[in-house]
C-alpha cells in the first residue's frame, strides 16, 4: 500500500505518543493486529517494539527506544528495511525534541482509533476489490460480515476495576498534571482548575482585565511547552492582540499612550496583603523600568528568537492565534478550526477563548437564555471530547460592577453557566487597585473541593506591559 505524506506525518506523531506514554500503549495493546495498524510498515516495526517493551516492563520505552531499535537491527540481513526503520526513528526523535513533553492521552487514543480504522478500511477495500475482480463473491460477502472496527472510543463500556490501562490513566502523574501554572498565592486559589478536561472561566466587570488574564493563561501554557490556541472573539483586532502579546513576552511597551519619552512603568517585585480592612490596597514593592523608544521590527524579531531559545526552549512556539469579530464564530466553528490543525499534527492542549459572551449561538431559534446555556454546554463538551483545558471569561451583571468581591449572584444572563464549568474565578479590582495594577482573585464556583469566596488571592501585575499576574499572595487565616 502506498504511504501518503499526510498519513505518514500523522503516524509519526502518534508513534511518538505510543513510545512516550504507558497509558497509550496499554490502550493500544489489546487492539493491536498483525502486521500492524499503521499504513507505514516501518512505523509498524517500531510500534511493535514499543508494545513488546510495554508487555515486558509495564511502561513506555521513552528514551530507551533508540537503543531498542539498535538491538532489533543487529544481525538483520535486510539492510534496506533497517535503513527505512532508522529514518522513521529519526523523525520520531526529532518530533519529540520540537513538540514538548505533553501527551493528551484521551485525544491521542481517539486519533489512533481513527487512523487504525482508516488503515483497516483501506486494506479491507483492497481485499474486497481483489475478491470481486476474481469472481469470489461469497468470499467478499464473508469478508464484509467479519469486519470489526478498532474500538478505542471514550464512550465505550470499560472495566474500571480490572482494566489496568484504566487504572494507570487515573493515577498517571502526566494525565493529572497542571497545564498552566501560577505562583503559590494564586495556585492556592486555582488548585486543579487548570488540568486537562476542565472548563475554567473568569468572571469580571467590563474593562476589568479579563482579556489580559486570558492572554496570560495562553502564554503560560506555551511556556510550559503545551500547545496553546488563543481564539479572540470580540472587540480587538489581530494587530491589537499582537501588540499586547509582544509587550507581555518581551517585557517592552508596544505603544506609548503618553507620547513622551522616556516611558516609565512599574514592575512588581513582591506583594503583601493590605494592612487593614475596607478599601486598603495590597502593598506592592515595584521596580522602575524606563524605556527610551518603541522597538523596531528587527529588534522585536531578535528578542522573540531569544525568548524562544531561553524561555520556550524549542523551535515550535506552541502558540496559535485566531481573531474573529463579535459573533464571528461559534463553539462549533472553533471545534472545526482545531480539527483542521489536528490534521497537520498540531493538537491543542489548552484552548483560550476571549470570550464566551461574544460567541455566536449555534441554534438561533432558541431564546436568549437557552442560546447561552447551549454555548456553555458546547464549551464543556469541547473540553471533554478533545481532552483539553478550555479557559474563557464572562461578564458580571450590573450589581457586580460595584461589589467588593464577586460571587455566584453576579453571573450575568443564564446562571446555568455555573453548572457547566469546572471552576469559575472572580477578577475583583477597585479603581485604586486598577491604577496600582492590583487585583483580587476569588473562587466563584468549583466542582471539586471546598472553597470560600470571601478569601481572595492578591495579585500584582503590570498592565502597561499586558501582564496581570506577576506576583501574588494568599493571606493566612491568622493574618
PDB file of N, CA and C in Angstrom, residues 169-233:
ATOM      1  N   UNK A 169      -4.304   5.206  33.830  1.00  0.00           N
ATOM      2  CA  UNK A 169      -4.637   6.553  33.376  1.00  0.00           C
ATOM      3  C   UNK A 169      -5.136   7.422  34.531  1.00  0.00           C
ATOM      4  N   UNK A 170      -5.932   6.841  35.419  1.00  0.00           N
ATOM      5  CA  UNK A 170      -6.478   7.609  36.537  1.00  0.00           C
ATOM      6  C   UNK A 170      -5.389   8.122  37.461  1.00  0.00           C
ATOM      7  N   UNK A 171      -4.364   7.293  37.675  1.00  0.00           N
ATOM      8  CA  UNK A 171      -3.324   7.666  38.626  1.00  0.00           C
ATOM      9  C   UNK A 171      -2.044   8.139  37.948  1.00  0.00           C
ATOM     10  N   UNK A 172      -2.125   8.365  36.645  1.00  0.00           N
ATOM     11  CA  UNK A 172      -0.956   8.849  35.918  1.00  0.00           C
ATOM     12  C   UNK A 172      -0.653  10.282  36.309  1.00  0.00           C
ATOM     13  N   UNK A 173       0.605  10.542  36.698  1.00  0.00           N
ATOM     14  CA  UNK A 173       1.012  11.909  37.039  1.00  0.00           C
ATOM     15  C   UNK A 173       0.873  12.823  35.835  1.00  0.00           C
ATOM     16  N   UNK A 174       1.210  12.319  34.651  1.00  0.00           N
ATOM     17  CA  UNK A 174       1.149  13.148  33.453  1.00  0.00           C
ATOM     18  C   UNK A 174      -0.279  13.522  33.116  1.00  0.00           C
ATOM     19  N   UNK A 175      -1.218  12.593  33.316  1.00  0.00           N
ATOM     20  CA  UNK A 175      -2.599  12.854  32.950  1.00  0.00           C
ATOM     21  C   UNK A 175      -3.241  13.881  33.877  1.00  0.00           C
ATOM     22  N   UNK A 176      -2.781  13.950  35.149  1.00  0.00           N
ATOM     23  CA  UNK A 176      -3.351  14.891  36.101  1.00  0.00           C
ATOM     24  C   UNK A 176      -2.501  16.141  36.254  1.00  0.00           C
ATOM     25  N   UNK A 177      -1.474  16.278  35.434  1.00  0.00           N
ATOM     26  CA  UNK A 177      -0.565  17.403  35.565  1.00  0.00           C
ATOM     27  C   UNK A 177      -1.232  18.705  35.148  1.00  0.00           C
ATOM     28  N   UNK A 178      -0.903  19.774  35.872  1.00  0.00           N
ATOM     29  CA  UNK A 178      -1.429  21.086  35.523  1.00  0.00           C
ATOM     30  C   UNK A 178      -0.856  21.533  34.194  1.00  0.00           C
ATOM     31  N   UNK A 179      -1.711  22.065  33.336  1.00  0.00           N
ATOM     32  CA  UNK A 179      -1.265  22.559  32.043  1.00  0.00           C
ATOM     33  C   UNK A 179      -0.837  24.015  32.113  1.00  0.00           C
ATOM     34  N   UNK A 180      -1.323  24.726  33.112  1.00  0.00           N
ATOM     35  CA  UNK A 180      -0.980  26.135  33.322  1.00  0.00           C
ATOM     36  C   UNK A 180      -0.661  26.315  34.801  1.00  0.00           C
ATOM     37  N   UNK A 181       0.489  26.926  35.081  1.00  0.00           N
ATOM     38  CA  UNK A 181       0.931  27.053  36.471  1.00  0.00           C
ATOM     39  C   UNK A 181       1.104  28.512  36.864  1.00  0.00           C
ATOM     40  N   UNK A 182       0.789  28.773  38.141  1.00  0.00           N
ATOM     41  CA  UNK A 182       0.985  30.090  38.729  1.00  0.00           C
ATOM     42  C   UNK A 182       1.788  29.950  40.016  1.00  0.00           C
ATOM     43  N   UNK A 183       2.186  31.084  40.583  1.00  0.00           N
ATOM     44  CA  UNK A 183       2.964  31.004  41.817  1.00  0.00           C
ATOM     45  C   UNK A 183       2.051  30.602  42.971  1.00  0.00           C
ATOM     46  N   UNK A 184       2.646  30.474  44.143  1.00  0.00           N
ATOM     47  CA  UNK A 184       1.968  29.805  45.256  1.00  0.00           C
ATOM     48  C   UNK A 184       0.674  30.504  45.675  1.00  0.00           C
ATOM     49  N   UNK A 185       0.672  31.852  45.691  1.00  0.00           N
ATOM     50  CA  UNK A 185      -0.513  32.567  46.122  1.00  0.00           C
ATOM     51  C   UNK A 185      -1.721  32.268  45.255  1.00  0.00           C
ATOM     52  N   UNK A 186      -1.559  32.434  43.950  1.00  0.00           N
ATOM     53  CA  UNK A 186      -2.662  32.156  43.023  1.00  0.00           C
ATOM     54  C   UNK A 186      -2.984  30.676  42.945  1.00  0.00           C
ATOM     55  N   UNK A 187      -1.960  29.831  43.036  1.00  0.00           N
ATOM     56  CA  UNK A 187      -2.206  28.395  42.940  1.00  0.00           C
ATOM     57  C   UNK A 187      -3.093  27.915  44.076  1.00  0.00           C
ATOM     58  N   UNK A 188      -3.009  28.588  45.230  1.00  0.00           N
ATOM     59  CA  UNK A 188      -3.871  28.242  46.355  1.00  0.00           C
ATOM     60  C   UNK A 188      -5.339  28.420  45.985  1.00  0.00           C
ATOM     61  N   UNK A 189      -5.626  29.391  45.129  1.00  0.00           N
ATOM     62  CA  UNK A 189      -6.999  29.639  44.682  1.00  0.00           C
ATOM     63  C   UNK A 189      -7.360  28.743  43.497  1.00  0.00           C
ATOM     64  N   UNK A 190      -6.494  28.680  42.491  1.00  0.00           N
ATOM     65  CA  UNK A 190      -6.791  27.913  41.281  1.00  0.00           C
ATOM     66  C   UNK A 190      -6.806  26.404  41.528  1.00  0.00           C
ATOM     67  N   UNK A 191      -5.900  25.908  42.351  1.00  0.00           N
ATOM     68  CA  UNK A 191      -5.759  24.475  42.636  1.00  0.00           C
ATOM     69  C   UNK A 191      -5.698  23.682  41.336  1.00  0.00           C
ATOM     70  N   UNK A 192      -6.623  22.750  41.102  1.00  0.00           N
ATOM     71  CA  UNK A 192      -6.522  21.884  39.911  1.00  0.00           C
ATOM     72  C   UNK A 192      -7.407  22.346  38.762  1.00  0.00           C
ATOM     73  N   UNK A 193      -7.824  23.609  38.770  1.00  0.00           N
ATOM     74  CA  UNK A 193      -8.739  24.097  37.732  1.00  0.00           C
ATOM     75  C   UNK A 193      -8.083  24.209  36.366  1.00  0.00           C
ATOM     76  N   UNK A 194      -6.752  24.138  36.304  1.00  0.00           N
ATOM     77  CA  UNK A 194      -6.055  24.251  35.024  1.00  0.00           C
ATOM     78  C   UNK A 194      -5.575  22.892  34.519  1.00  0.00           C
ATOM     79  N   UNK A 195      -6.269  21.825  34.918  1.00  0.00           N
ATOM     80  CA  UNK A 195      -5.953  20.484  34.430  1.00  0.00           C
ATOM     81  C   UNK A 195      -6.662  20.196  33.106  1.00  0.00           C
ATOM     82  N   UNK A 196      -6.251  19.119  32.486  1.00  0.00           N
ATOM     83  CA  UNK A 196      -6.901  18.639  31.273  1.00  0.00           C
ATOM     84  C   UNK A 196      -8.369  18.280  31.557  1.00  0.00           C
ATOM     85  N   UNK A 197      -9.210  18.351  30.533  1.00  0.00           N
ATOM     86  CA  UNK A 197     -10.637  18.020  30.619  1.00  0.00           C
ATOM     87  C   UNK A 197     -11.444  19.061  31.390  1.00  0.00           C
ATOM     88  N   UNK A 198     -10.862  20.214  31.697  1.00  0.00           N
ATOM     89  CA  UNK A 198     -11.552  21.221  32.511  1.00  0.00           C
ATOM     90  C   UNK A 198     -12.086  22.360  31.645  1.00  0.00           C
ATOM     91  N   UNK A 199     -13.210  22.930  32.087  1.00  0.00           N
ATOM     92  CA  UNK A 199     -13.722  24.198  31.556  1.00  0.00           C
ATOM     93  C   UNK A 199     -13.631  25.206  32.687  1.00  0.00           C
ATOM     94  N   UNK A 200     -12.732  26.158  32.548  1.00  0.00           N
ATOM     95  CA  UNK A 200     -12.466  27.144  33.591  1.00  0.00           C
ATOM     96  C   UNK A 200     -12.801  28.532  33.056  1.00  0.00           C
ATOM     97  N   UNK A 201     -13.422  29.355  33.897  1.00  0.00           N
ATOM     98  CA  UNK A 201     -13.868  30.670  33.435  1.00  0.00           C
ATOM     99  C   UNK A 201     -13.526  31.744  34.455  1.00  0.00           C
ATOM    100  N   UNK A 202     -13.331  32.956  33.957  1.00  0.00           N
ATOM    101  CA  UNK A 202     -13.188  34.151  34.792  1.00  0.00           C
ATOM    102  C   UNK A 202     -14.467  34.964  34.696  1.00  0.00           C
ATOM    103  N   UNK A 203     -14.852  35.552  35.823  1.00  0.00           N
ATOM    104  CA  UNK A 203     -15.999  36.454  35.888  1.00  0.00           C
ATOM    105  C   UNK A 203     -15.486  37.832  36.295  1.00  0.00           C
ATOM    106  N   UNK A 204     -15.862  38.868  35.562  1.00  0.00           N
ATOM    107  CA  UNK A 204     -15.393  40.214  35.886  1.00  0.00           C
ATOM    108  C   UNK A 204     -16.312  41.249  35.270  1.00  0.00           C
ATOM    109  N   UNK A 205     -16.225  42.451  35.814  1.00  0.00           N
ATOM    110  CA  UNK A 205     -16.949  43.571  35.235  1.00  0.00           C
ATOM    111  C   UNK A 205     -16.298  43.983  33.918  1.00  0.00           C
ATOM    112  N   UNK A 206     -16.954  44.865  33.202  1.00  0.00           N
ATOM    113  CA  UNK A 206     -16.400  45.368  31.946  1.00  0.00           C
ATOM    114  C   UNK A 206     -15.085  46.094  32.187  1.00  0.00           C
ATOM    115  N   UNK A 207     -14.115  45.896  31.280  1.00  0.00           N
ATOM    116  CA  UNK A 207     -12.802  46.545  31.327  1.00  0.00           C
ATOM    117  C   UNK A 207     -12.060  46.248  32.624  1.00  0.00           C
ATOM    118  N   UNK A 208     -12.217  45.030  33.118  1.00  0.00           N
ATOM    119  CA  UNK A 208     -11.550  44.627  34.366  1.00  0.00           C
ATOM    120  C   UNK A 208     -10.472  43.591  34.102  1.00  0.00           C
ATOM    121  N   UNK A 209      -9.790  43.691  32.978  1.00  0.00           N
ATOM    122  CA  UNK A 209      -8.596  42.898  32.600  1.00  0.00           C
ATOM    123  C   UNK A 209      -8.913  41.445  32.267  1.00  0.00           C
ATOM    124  N   UNK A 210     -10.159  41.115  31.911  1.00  0.00           N
ATOM    125  CA  UNK A 210     -10.452  39.728  31.520  1.00  0.00           C
ATOM    126  C   UNK A 210      -9.548  39.270  30.387  1.00  0.00           C
ATOM    127  N   UNK A 211      -9.410  40.119  29.355  1.00  0.00           N
ATOM    128  CA  UNK A 211      -8.617  39.729  28.184  1.00  0.00           C
ATOM    129  C   UNK A 211      -7.147  39.536  28.538  1.00  0.00           C
ATOM    130  N   UNK A 212      -6.628  40.357  29.449  1.00  0.00           N
ATOM    131  CA  UNK A 212      -5.227  40.198  29.854  1.00  0.00           C
ATOM    132  C   UNK A 212      -5.021  38.894  30.609  1.00  0.00           C
ATOM    133  N   UNK A 213      -5.981  38.524  31.444  1.00  0.00           N
ATOM    134  CA  UNK A 213      -5.864  37.247  32.151  1.00  0.00           C
ATOM    135  C   UNK A 213      -5.912  36.072  31.181  1.00  0.00           C
ATOM    136  N   UNK A 214      -6.781  36.145  30.194  1.00  0.00           N
ATOM    137  CA  UNK A 214      -6.862  35.054  29.219  1.00  0.00           C
ATOM    138  C   UNK A 214      -5.579  34.973  28.390  1.00  0.00           C
ATOM    139  N   UNK A 215      -5.029  36.112  28.014  1.00  0.00           N
ATOM    140  CA  UNK A 215      -3.742  36.125  27.309  1.00  0.00           C
ATOM    141  C   UNK A 215      -2.657  35.512  28.175  1.00  0.00           C
ATOM    142  N   UNK A 216      -2.669  35.832  29.461  1.00  0.00           N
ATOM    143  CA  UNK A 216      -1.656  35.297  30.375  1.00  0.00           C
ATOM    144  C   UNK A 216      -1.748  33.782  30.483  1.00  0.00           C
ATOM    145  N   UNK A 217      -2.965  33.252  30.517  1.00  0.00           N
ATOM    146  CA  UNK A 217      -3.147  31.792  30.555  1.00  0.00           C
ATOM    147  C   UNK A 217      -2.527  31.160  29.314  1.00  0.00           C
ATOM    148  N   UNK A 218      -2.803  31.733  28.141  1.00  0.00           N
ATOM    149  CA  UNK A 218      -2.277  31.182  26.891  1.00  0.00           C
ATOM    150  C   UNK A 218      -0.752  31.223  26.867  1.00  0.00           C
ATOM    151  N   UNK A 219      -0.168  32.326  27.337  1.00  0.00           N
ATOM    152  CA  UNK A 219       1.295  32.445  27.353  1.00  0.00           C
ATOM    153  C   UNK A 219       1.905  31.447  28.331  1.00  0.00           C
ATOM    154  N   UNK A 220       1.311  31.306  29.510  1.00  0.00           N
ATOM    155  CA  UNK A 220       1.859  30.360  30.490  1.00  0.00           C
ATOM    156  C   UNK A 220       1.780  28.919  29.985  1.00  0.00           C
ATOM    157  N   UNK A 221       0.723  28.605  29.248  1.00  0.00           N
ATOM    158  CA  UNK A 221       0.645  27.267  28.651  1.00  0.00           C
ATOM    159  C   UNK A 221       1.800  27.059  27.682  1.00  0.00           C
ATOM    160  N   UNK A 222       2.089  28.062  26.862  1.00  0.00           N
ATOM    161  CA  UNK A 222       3.202  27.971  25.923  1.00  0.00           C
ATOM    162  C   UNK A 222       4.525  27.798  26.657  1.00  0.00           C
ATOM    163  N   UNK A 223       4.728  28.549  27.744  1.00  0.00           N
ATOM    164  CA  UNK A 223       5.970  28.441  28.500  1.00  0.00           C
ATOM    165  C   UNK A 223       6.135  27.064  29.133  1.00  0.00           C
ATOM    166  N   UNK A 224       5.013  26.394  29.378  1.00  0.00           N
ATOM    167  CA  UNK A 224       5.063  25.024  29.868  1.00  0.00           C
ATOM    168  C   UNK A 224       5.162  24.006  28.751  1.00  0.00           C
ATOM    169  N   UNK A 225       5.389  24.497  27.515  1.00  0.00           N
ATOM    170  CA  UNK A 225       5.507  23.666  26.321  1.00  0.00           C
ATOM    171  C   UNK A 225       4.240  22.839  26.091  1.00  0.00           C
ATOM    172  N   UNK A 226       3.112  23.512  26.292  1.00  0.00           N
ATOM    173  CA  UNK A 226       1.810  22.958  25.935  1.00  0.00           C
ATOM    174  C   UNK A 226       1.292  23.724  24.725  1.00  0.00           C
ATOM    175  N   UNK A 227       0.672  23.040  23.805  1.00  0.00           N
ATOM    176  CA  UNK A 227       0.141  23.718  22.628  1.00  0.00           C
ATOM    177  C   UNK A 227      -1.070  24.553  23.029  1.00  0.00           C
ATOM    178  N   UNK A 228      -0.963  25.844  22.798  1.00  0.00           N
ATOM    179  CA  UNK A 228      -1.953  26.796  23.292  1.00  0.00           C
ATOM    180  C   UNK A 228      -2.593  27.531  22.123  1.00  0.00           C
ATOM    181  N   UNK A 229      -3.922  27.457  22.026  1.00  0.00           N
ATOM    182  CA  UNK A 229      -4.661  28.154  20.979  1.00  0.00           C
ATOM    183  C   UNK A 229      -5.446  29.292  21.612  1.00  0.00           C
ATOM    184  N   UNK A 230      -5.122  30.524  21.250  1.00  0.00           N
ATOM    185  CA  UNK A 230      -5.838  31.693  21.736  1.00  0.00           C
ATOM    186  C   UNK A 230      -6.794  32.152  20.645  1.00  0.00           C
ATOM    187  N   UNK A 231      -8.089  32.068  20.935  1.00  0.00           N
ATOM    188  CA  UNK A 231      -9.110  32.445  19.966  1.00  0.00           C
ATOM    189  C   UNK A 231      -9.809  33.707  20.463  1.00  0.00           C
ATOM    190  N   UNK A 232      -9.611  34.798  19.751  1.00  0.00           N
ATOM    191  CA  UNK A 232     -10.212  36.074  20.123  1.00  0.00           C
ATOM    192  C   UNK A 232     -11.551  36.225  19.393  1.00  0.00           C
ATOM    193  N   UNK A 233     -12.610  36.403  20.159  1.00  0.00           N
ATOM    194  CA  UNK A 233     -13.927  36.666  19.572  1.00  0.00           C
ATOM    195  C   UNK A 233     -14.447  37.922  20.260  1.00  0.00           C
TER     196      UNK A 233
END
